[in-house]
CSV table of C-alpha atoms and ligand atoms in Angstrom, one decimal:
chain,number,residue,atom,x,y,z
A,1,MET,CA,27.8,-20.8,24.8
A,2,THR,CA,25.7,-20.7,21.6
A,3,THR,CA,24.8,-17.3,20.1
A,4,GLN,CA,21.3,-17.1,18.8
A,5,ALA,CA,21.1,-15.9,15.1
A,6,THR,CA,19.4,-12.6,14.6
A,7,ASP,CA,15.9,-12.9,13.0
A,8,ARG,CA,16.1,-12.0,9.3
A,9,TYR,CA,13.5,-10.1,7.3
A,10,ALA,CA,13.7,-8.4,3.9
A,11,VAL,CA,11.8,-6.7,1.1
A,12,VAL,CA,11.8,-8.2,-2.4
A,13,GLY,CA,11.0,-6.2,-5.6
A,14,HIS,CA,12.4,-5.2,-9.0
A,15,PRO,CA,13.7,-2.5,-8.8
A,16,ILE,CA,14.2,-2.2,-5.1
A,17,SER,CA,17.1,0.3,-4.4
A,18,HIS,CA,14.6,3.1,-3.7
A,19,SER,CA,12.7,1.1,-1.0
A,20,ARG,CA,12.3,2.8,2.4
A,21,SER,CA,11.2,-0.4,4.0
A,22,PRO,CA,14.6,-1.4,5.5
A,23,TRP,CA,14.8,2.0,7.2
A,24,ILE,CA,11.2,1.9,8.5
A,25,HIS,CA,11.6,-1.6,9.9
A,26,GLN,CA,14.9,-0.8,11.6
A,27,GLU,CA,13.2,2.2,13.3
A,28,PHE,CA,10.3,0.0,14.4
A,29,ALA,CA,12.8,-2.6,15.8
A,30,LYS,CA,14.7,0.1,17.7
A,31,ALA,CA,11.5,1.5,19.2
A,32,THR,CA,10.2,-1.8,20.3
A,33,HIS,CA,13.6,-3.3,21.4
A,34,GLN,CA,13.5,-6.1,18.9
A,35,LEU,CA,16.7,-7.6,17.5
A,36,LEU,CA,16.3,-8.2,13.8
A,37,GLU,CA,18.0,-7.6,10.4
A,38,TYR,CA,16.0,-6.3,7.5
A,39,ASP,CA,17.6,-6.4,4.0
A,40,ARG,CA,16.4,-5.7,0.4
A,41,TYR,CA,16.7,-8.0,-2.6
A,42,ASP,CA,16.3,-7.2,-6.2
A,43,VAL,CA,14.7,-10.4,-7.7
A,44,SER,CA,13.4,-10.9,-11.2
A,45,ALA,CA,10.0,-12.4,-11.8
A,46,ALA,CA,11.6,-15.6,-13.1
A,47,ASP,CA,13.6,-16.1,-9.8
A,48,LEU,CA,10.8,-15.2,-7.3
A,49,THR,CA,9.8,-18.8,-6.4
A,50,SER,CA,13.3,-20.0,-6.0
A,51,PHE,CA,14.2,-16.9,-3.9
A,52,LEU,CA,11.3,-17.6,-1.6
A,53,ASP,CA,12.3,-21.2,-1.1
A,54,SER,CA,15.9,-20.4,-0.4
A,55,PHE,CA,15.2,-17.4,1.9
A,56,PHE,CA,12.9,-19.5,4.2
A,57,ALA,CA,15.0,-22.7,3.9
A,58,SER,CA,18.0,-20.7,5.2
A,59,GLY,CA,16.0,-19.6,8.3
A,60,GLY,CA,14.5,-16.2,7.1
A,61,LYS,CA,11.6,-15.2,9.2
A,62,GLY,CA,9.5,-12.9,6.9
A,63,LEU,CA,9.4,-11.0,3.7
A,64,ASN,CA,7.7,-7.9,2.3
A,65,ILE,CA,6.8,-8.1,-1.4
A,66,THR,CA,6.6,-5.1,-3.6
A,67,LEU,CA,6.2,-4.2,-7.3
A,68,PRO,CA,6.0,-6.1,-9.5
A,69,HIS,CA,5.7,-9.4,-7.5
A,70,LYS,CA,2.6,-9.0,-5.3
A,71,GLY,CA,0.4,-11.1,-7.6
A,72,SER,CA,3.0,-13.8,-8.3
A,73,ALA,CA,3.7,-14.0,-4.5
A,74,ALA,CA,0.0,-14.7,-3.9
A,75,ALA,CA,0.3,-17.7,-6.3
A,76,ALA,CA,3.6,-18.8,-4.8
A,77,VAL,CA,2.6,-19.2,-1.1
A,78,GLN,CA,0.7,-22.2,0.3
A,79,GLN,CA,-1.9,-20.3,2.2
A,80,LEU,CA,-3.6,-16.9,1.9
A,81,THR,CA,-5.4,-14.9,4.6
A,82,PRO,CA,-8.9,-13.8,3.7
A,83,ARG,CA,-7.8,-10.2,2.9
A,84,ALA,CA,-5.0,-11.4,0.7
A,85,THR,CA,-7.5,-13.6,-1.1
A,86,LEU,CA,-9.8,-10.6,-1.7
A,87,ALA,CA,-6.8,-8.5,-2.8
A,88,GLY,CA,-5.4,-11.2,-5.1
A,89,ALA,CA,-2.0,-9.9,-4.0
A,90,VAL,CA,0.5,-10.5,-1.2
A,91,ASN,CA,2.8,-8.0,0.4
A,92,THR,CA,3.7,-9.9,3.6
A,93,ILE,CA,4.9,-13.5,4.0
A,94,TRP,CA,6.0,-15.7,6.9
A,95,MET,CA,6.4,-19.4,7.5
A,96,GLN,CA,4.3,-21.2,10.1
A,97,ALA,CA,5.9,-23.7,12.4
A,98,THR,CA,4.4,-26.4,10.2
A,99,GLY,CA,6.5,-25.1,7.3
A,100,VAL,CA,3.5,-23.6,5.5
A,101,LEU,CA,4.2,-20.3,3.8
A,102,VAL,CA,1.4,-17.8,4.5
A,103,GLY,CA,0.7,-14.7,2.5
A,104,ASP,CA,-1.2,-11.6,3.7
A,105,ASN,CA,-1.9,-8.2,2.4
A,106,THR,CA,-1.5,-5.1,4.7
A,107,ASP,CA,-1.9,-2.4,2.0
A,108,GLY,CA,-5.7,-2.0,2.7
A,109,VAL,CA,-5.3,-1.7,6.4
A,110,GLY,CA,-2.3,0.7,5.8
A,111,LEU,CA,-4.3,3.1,3.7
A,112,LEU,CA,-7.3,3.0,6.0
A,113,SER,CA,-5.1,3.7,9.1
A,114,ASP,CA,-3.5,6.6,7.3
A,115,LEU,CA,-6.9,8.1,6.2
A,116,THR,CA,-8.9,7.5,9.3
A,117,HIS,CA,-6.3,7.6,12.1
A,118,ASN,CA,-3.4,9.8,10.9
A,119,LEU,CA,-5.5,12.2,8.8
A,120,GLY,CA,-8.7,12.0,10.9
A,121,MET,CA,-11.1,11.4,8.0
A,122,THR,CA,-14.5,9.8,8.3
A,123,LEU,CA,-15.4,7.8,5.2
A,124,LYS,CA,-19.0,6.9,6.2
A,125,GLY,CA,-21.4,8.5,3.8
A,126,ARG,CA,-18.7,10.0,1.6
A,127,ARG,CA,-18.5,9.8,-2.2
A,128,ILE,CA,-15.2,8.2,-3.0
A,129,LEU,CA,-13.4,8.0,-6.4
A,130,LEU,CA,-10.8,5.3,-6.7
A,131,VAL,CA,-8.6,5.9,-9.8
A,132,GLY,CA,-6.8,2.8,-11.0
A,133,ALA,CA,-7.6,-0.9,-11.1
A,134,GLY,CA,-4.3,-2.6,-10.6
A,135,GLY,CA,-3.0,-4.5,-7.5
A,136,ALA,CA,-3.0,-1.6,-5.2
A,137,ALA,CA,-6.6,-0.6,-6.1
A,138,ARG,CA,-7.9,-4.2,-5.7
A,139,GLY,CA,-6.3,-4.4,-2.2
A,140,VAL,CA,-8.2,-1.4,-0.9
A,141,VAL,CA,-11.7,-1.8,-2.3
A,142,ALA,CA,-13.0,-4.1,0.5
A,143,PRO,CA,-11.5,-2.1,3.4
A,144,LEU,CA,-13.0,1.1,1.8
A,145,LEU,CA,-16.4,-0.5,1.5
A,146,GLU,CA,-16.2,-1.6,5.1
A,147,GLN,CA,-16.3,2.1,6.0
A,148,ALA,CA,-19.8,2.4,4.5
A,149,PRO,CA,-19.2,5.2,2.0
A,150,ALA,CA,-22.2,6.6,0.1
A,151,SER,CA,-20.6,5.4,-3.1
A,152,LEU,CA,-17.3,4.1,-4.3
A,153,VAL,CA,-16.6,4.8,-8.0
A,154,ILE,CA,-13.7,3.0,-9.7
A,155,SER,CA,-12.3,4.6,-12.8
A,156,ASN,CA,-9.4,3.2,-14.8
A,157,ARG,CA,-7.6,4.0,-18.1
A,158,THR,CA,-8.5,0.5,-19.2
A,159,ALA,CA,-12.2,0.6,-18.3
A,160,SER,CA,-12.7,-3.2,-18.5
A,161,ARG,CA,-10.3,-3.7,-15.5
A,162,ALA,CA,-12.5,-1.4,-13.4
A,163,GLN,CA,-15.6,-3.4,-14.4
A,164,SER,CA,-13.8,-6.6,-13.3
A,165,LEU,CA,-13.1,-5.1,-9.9
A,166,VAL,CA,-16.7,-4.1,-9.5
A,167,ALA,CA,-17.8,-7.7,-10.4
A,168,LEU,CA,-15.5,-9.0,-7.6
A,169,PHE,CA,-16.7,-6.6,-4.9
A,170,GLU,CA,-20.2,-5.4,-5.6
A,171,HIS,CA,-21.6,-7.9,-3.0
A,172,LEU,CA,-19.8,-5.9,-0.4
A,173,GLY,CA,-21.3,-2.4,-0.9
A,174,PRO,CA,-22.1,0.5,-3.3
A,175,VAL,CA,-19.3,0.1,-5.8
A,176,SER,CA,-19.6,1.0,-9.5
A,177,ALA,CA,-17.3,1.5,-12.5
A,178,ARG,CA,-17.1,4.6,-14.7
A,179,SER,CA,-14.7,5.5,-17.5
A,180,PHE,CA,-12.7,8.7,-17.1
A,181,SER,CA,-14.9,10.5,-19.7
A,182,ALA,CA,-18.1,9.2,-18.0
A,183,LEU,CA,-17.2,10.9,-14.7
A,184,GLY,CA,-18.7,14.1,-16.1
A,185,ASP,CA,-18.9,17.0,-13.7
A,186,THR,CA,-19.4,14.9,-10.5
A,187,ALA,CA,-17.2,16.1,-7.6
A,188,PHE,CA,-16.1,13.6,-5.0
A,189,ASP,CA,-15.3,14.0,-1.2
A,190,LEU,CA,-12.2,11.8,-1.6
A,191,VAL,CA,-10.2,11.0,-4.7
A,192,ILE,CA,-7.6,8.3,-4.3
A,193,ASN,CA,-5.0,7.8,-7.0
A,194,ALA,CA,-4.1,4.1,-7.1
A,195,THR,CA,-2.5,4.3,-10.5
A,196,ALA,CA,1.2,4.1,-11.3
A,197,ALA,CA,0.9,7.3,-13.4
A,198,SER,CA,2.9,9.5,-10.9
A,199,LEU,CA,5.9,7.1,-11.5
A,200,THR,CA,6.1,8.4,-15.1
A,201,ASP,CA,5.3,12.0,-14.2
A,202,GLU,CA,1.8,11.7,-15.5
A,203,VAL,CA,-1.7,12.4,-14.2
A,204,PRO,CA,-4.6,10.0,-14.9
A,205,ALA,CA,-7.0,11.8,-17.3
A,206,ILE,CA,-9.9,12.4,-14.8
A,207,PRO,CA,-11.9,15.6,-15.4
A,208,ARG,CA,-10.9,18.5,-13.2
A,209,GLN,CA,-14.6,18.7,-12.1
A,210,ALA,CA,-13.9,15.6,-9.9
A,211,ILE,CA,-12.1,18.0,-7.6
A,212,SER,CA,-14.1,20.7,-5.6
A,213,PRO,CA,-13.0,22.9,-2.7
A,214,ALA,CA,-14.4,20.1,-0.4
A,215,THR,CA,-12.3,17.3,-2.0
A,216,VAL,CA,-9.4,15.6,-0.3
A,217,CYS,CA,-7.0,14.0,-2.8
A,218,TYR,CA,-4.7,11.1,-1.8
A,219,ASP,CA,-2.0,9.7,-4.0
A,220,MET,CA,-0.7,6.2,-3.0
A,221,ALA,CA,2.5,7.1,-4.8
A,222,TYR,CA,5.0,9.3,-2.9
A,223,GLY,CA,8.3,11.0,-3.7
A,224,LYS,CA,10.0,14.3,-2.9
A,225,GLY,CA,7.1,16.6,-2.0
A,226,ASP,CA,4.2,16.8,-4.3
A,227,THR,CA,3.4,14.2,-7.0
A,228,PRO,CA,1.9,15.2,-10.4
A,229,PHE,CA,-1.5,14.1,-9.0
A,230,THR,CA,-1.3,16.1,-5.8
A,231,LEU,CA,-0.2,19.1,-7.9
A,232,PHE,CA,-3.1,18.6,-10.3
A,233,CYS,CA,-5.5,18.5,-7.2
A,234,LYS,CA,-3.9,21.7,-5.7
A,235,VAL,CA,-4.2,23.6,-9.0
A,236,HIS,CA,-7.9,22.6,-9.2
A,237,GLY,CA,-8.6,23.8,-5.6
A,238,ALA,CA,-8.7,20.6,-3.5
A,239,ARG,CA,-9.2,21.1,0.2
A,240,ALA,CA,-6.2,19.0,1.1
A,241,THR,CA,-3.7,16.7,-0.6
A,242,HIS,CA,-1.7,13.8,0.7
A,243,THR,CA,0.9,11.4,-0.7
A,244,GLY,CA,1.2,7.7,0.2
A,245,LEU,CA,4.0,7.9,2.8
A,246,GLY,CA,1.6,7.4,5.6
A,247,MET,CA,0.1,4.3,3.9
A,248,LEU,CA,3.7,3.0,3.4
A,249,VAL,CA,4.5,3.4,7.1
A,250,GLU,CA,1.1,2.0,8.3
A,251,GLN,CA,1.3,-1.1,6.0
A,252,ALA,CA,4.8,-1.7,7.3
A,253,ALA,CA,3.6,-1.5,11.0
A,254,GLU,CA,0.9,-4.1,10.3
A,255,SER,CA,3.5,-6.4,8.7
A,256,PHE,CA,5.8,-5.9,11.7
A,257,PHE,CA,2.9,-6.8,14.0
A,258,LEU,CA,2.2,-10.0,12.0
A,259,TRP,CA,5.8,-11.1,12.3
A,260,ARG,CA,6.7,-9.9,15.8
A,261,GLY,CA,3.3,-9.7,17.7
A,262,ILE,CA,4.0,-6.1,18.6
A,263,LYS,CA,2.4,-3.1,16.9
A,264,PRO,CA,4.9,-0.3,16.7
A,265,LYS,CA,3.9,3.3,17.0
A,266,THR,CA,4.1,5.1,13.7
A,267,ALA,CA,3.8,8.8,14.3
A,268,THR,CA,7.5,9.5,14.9
A,269,VAL,CA,8.7,7.2,12.0
A,270,LEU,CA,6.2,8.9,9.6
A,271,ARG,CA,7.4,12.4,10.7
A,272,GLU,CA,11.0,11.5,10.2
A,273,LEU,CA,10.3,9.9,6.9
A,274,GLN,CA,8.5,13.0,5.7
A,275,SER,CA,11.4,15.1,6.5
A,276,LEU,CA,14.0,12.7,5.1
A,277,THR,CA,11.9,12.6,1.9
A,278,ARG,CA,11.8,16.4,1.7
A,279,ALA,CA,15.6,16.6,2.3
A,280,SER,CA,16.6,13.9,-0.3
B,1,NAP,P1,-0.2,-2.0,-11.1
B,1,NAP,O1,-0.9,-3.3,-10.6
B,1,NAP,O2,0.9,-2.1,-12.1
B,1,NAP,O3,-1.4,-1.1,-11.7
B,1,NAP,C1,-1.1,0.1,-12.3
B,1,NAP,C2,-2.4,0.9,-12.5
B,1,NAP,O4,-2.0,2.2,-12.9
B,1,NAP,C3,-3.4,0.4,-13.5
B,1,NAP,O5,-4.7,0.7,-13.1
B,1,NAP,C4,-3.0,1.2,-14.7
B,1,NAP,O6,-4.0,1.4,-15.7
B,1,NAP,C5,-2.7,2.5,-14.1
B,1,NAP,N1,-1.8,3.4,-14.9
B,1,NAP,C6,-0.5,3.3,-15.1
B,1,NAP,N2,0.0,4.3,-15.8
B,1,NAP,C7,-1.1,5.2,-16.0
B,1,NAP,C8,-1.2,6.4,-16.7
B,1,NAP,N3,-0.2,7.0,-17.2
B,1,NAP,N4,-2.5,7.0,-16.6
B,1,NAP,C9,-3.5,6.4,-16.0
B,1,NAP,N5,-3.4,5.2,-15.4
B,1,NAP,C10,-2.2,4.6,-15.4
B,1,NAP,O7,0.4,-1.2,-9.9
B,1,NAP,P2,-0.1,-1.2,-8.3
B,1,NAP,O8,0.6,-2.2,-7.6
B,1,NAP,O9,-1.6,-1.1,-8.4
B,1,NAP,O10,0.5,0.2,-7.8
B,1,NAP,C11,-0.1,1.5,-8.2
B,1,NAP,C12,0.5,2.6,-7.4
B,1,NAP,O11,0.3,2.5,-6.0
B,1,NAP,C13,2.1,2.7,-7.6
B,1,NAP,O12,2.4,4.1,-7.7
B,1,NAP,C14,2.6,2.2,-6.2
B,1,NAP,O13,3.8,2.7,-5.9
B,1,NAP,C15,1.5,2.7,-5.3
B,1,NAP,N6,1.4,1.9,-4.0
B,1,NAP,C16,1.7,2.6,-2.9
B,1,NAP,C17,1.7,1.9,-1.7
B,1,NAP,C18,2.0,2.6,-0.4
B,1,NAP,O14,2.3,2.0,0.6
B,1,NAP,N7,2.0,3.9,-0.4
B,1,NAP,C19,1.3,0.5,-1.6
B,1,NAP,C20,1.0,-0.1,-2.8
B,1,NAP,C21,1.0,0.6,-4.0
B,1,NAP,P3,-4.3,0.3,-16.8
B,1,NAP,O15,-5.1,-0.8,-16.2
B,1,NAP,O16,-5.0,1.0,-17.9
B,1,NAP,O17,-2.9,-0.2,-17.3
């Protein structure tokens, strides 16, 4: 009798020890009765391409890609989905039966599922400020514009990067760039922090007037409880603040669906992750 090998998945980044993805995917696998392994690999930029080759050559089924490799992964795969092309970054890879490596990006759908489904927000007609112009910001511009906001302003420490994003996406909707100082005293309905500032305990230098008692603040970063950005928003009277744990779980659910053809339910996993994070 031959035993069938367990399907292998993993997340690749540098560093990677902090990643919650193995736990999340194992929870999805249990809940959907799928048999799979999900590991984590710390891979340097120089080794990324050879790692991808050897992982899939040895029968690996799929990979998640995280910081700092999402852009390089987009260049390393043979085919990109339309949303990965728009995002210029890949966080999910699988190999087709033909041997072609395909890269997709589920960060945008992850953020939108968290905002609209988990948090019950309507983005149509809203004024949105997106802070940051790196890979994560680029991945969410098109999905945000699909929601028909009144305006989407992109503001970044390096202003020229925000302008480049606008040039890429302005055909899709009302998106514009403004430097931090040019934000003036405009308040927004939703402020999304897509910078890496929270990782170094910093807050992007947006004016406090961007936050009003009607503003919802969302930090894509997450940690133990509040981030520096969600604290900043609380201090300046935001209506509500959220960290990126929901986005993390939702982008993972979309990856799981791409690989396994089954969309796992996310509510229980998110609740458990929130309490694990509080406890750690
Ligand atoms: P990235 O490509 O390296 O971009 C970093 C961005 O942060 C740039 O816009 C950079 O501005 C800005 N920045 C860094 N330090 C700053 C500071 N001290 N003040 C103001 N701006 C600062 O990184 P990324 O991939 O876009 O990731 C950004 C964040 O999103 C990270 O915290 C990441 O963990 C989070 N993320 C979360 C999820 C999730 O599932 N929750 C998914 C994806 C990403 P400059 O252009 O001026 O350098």
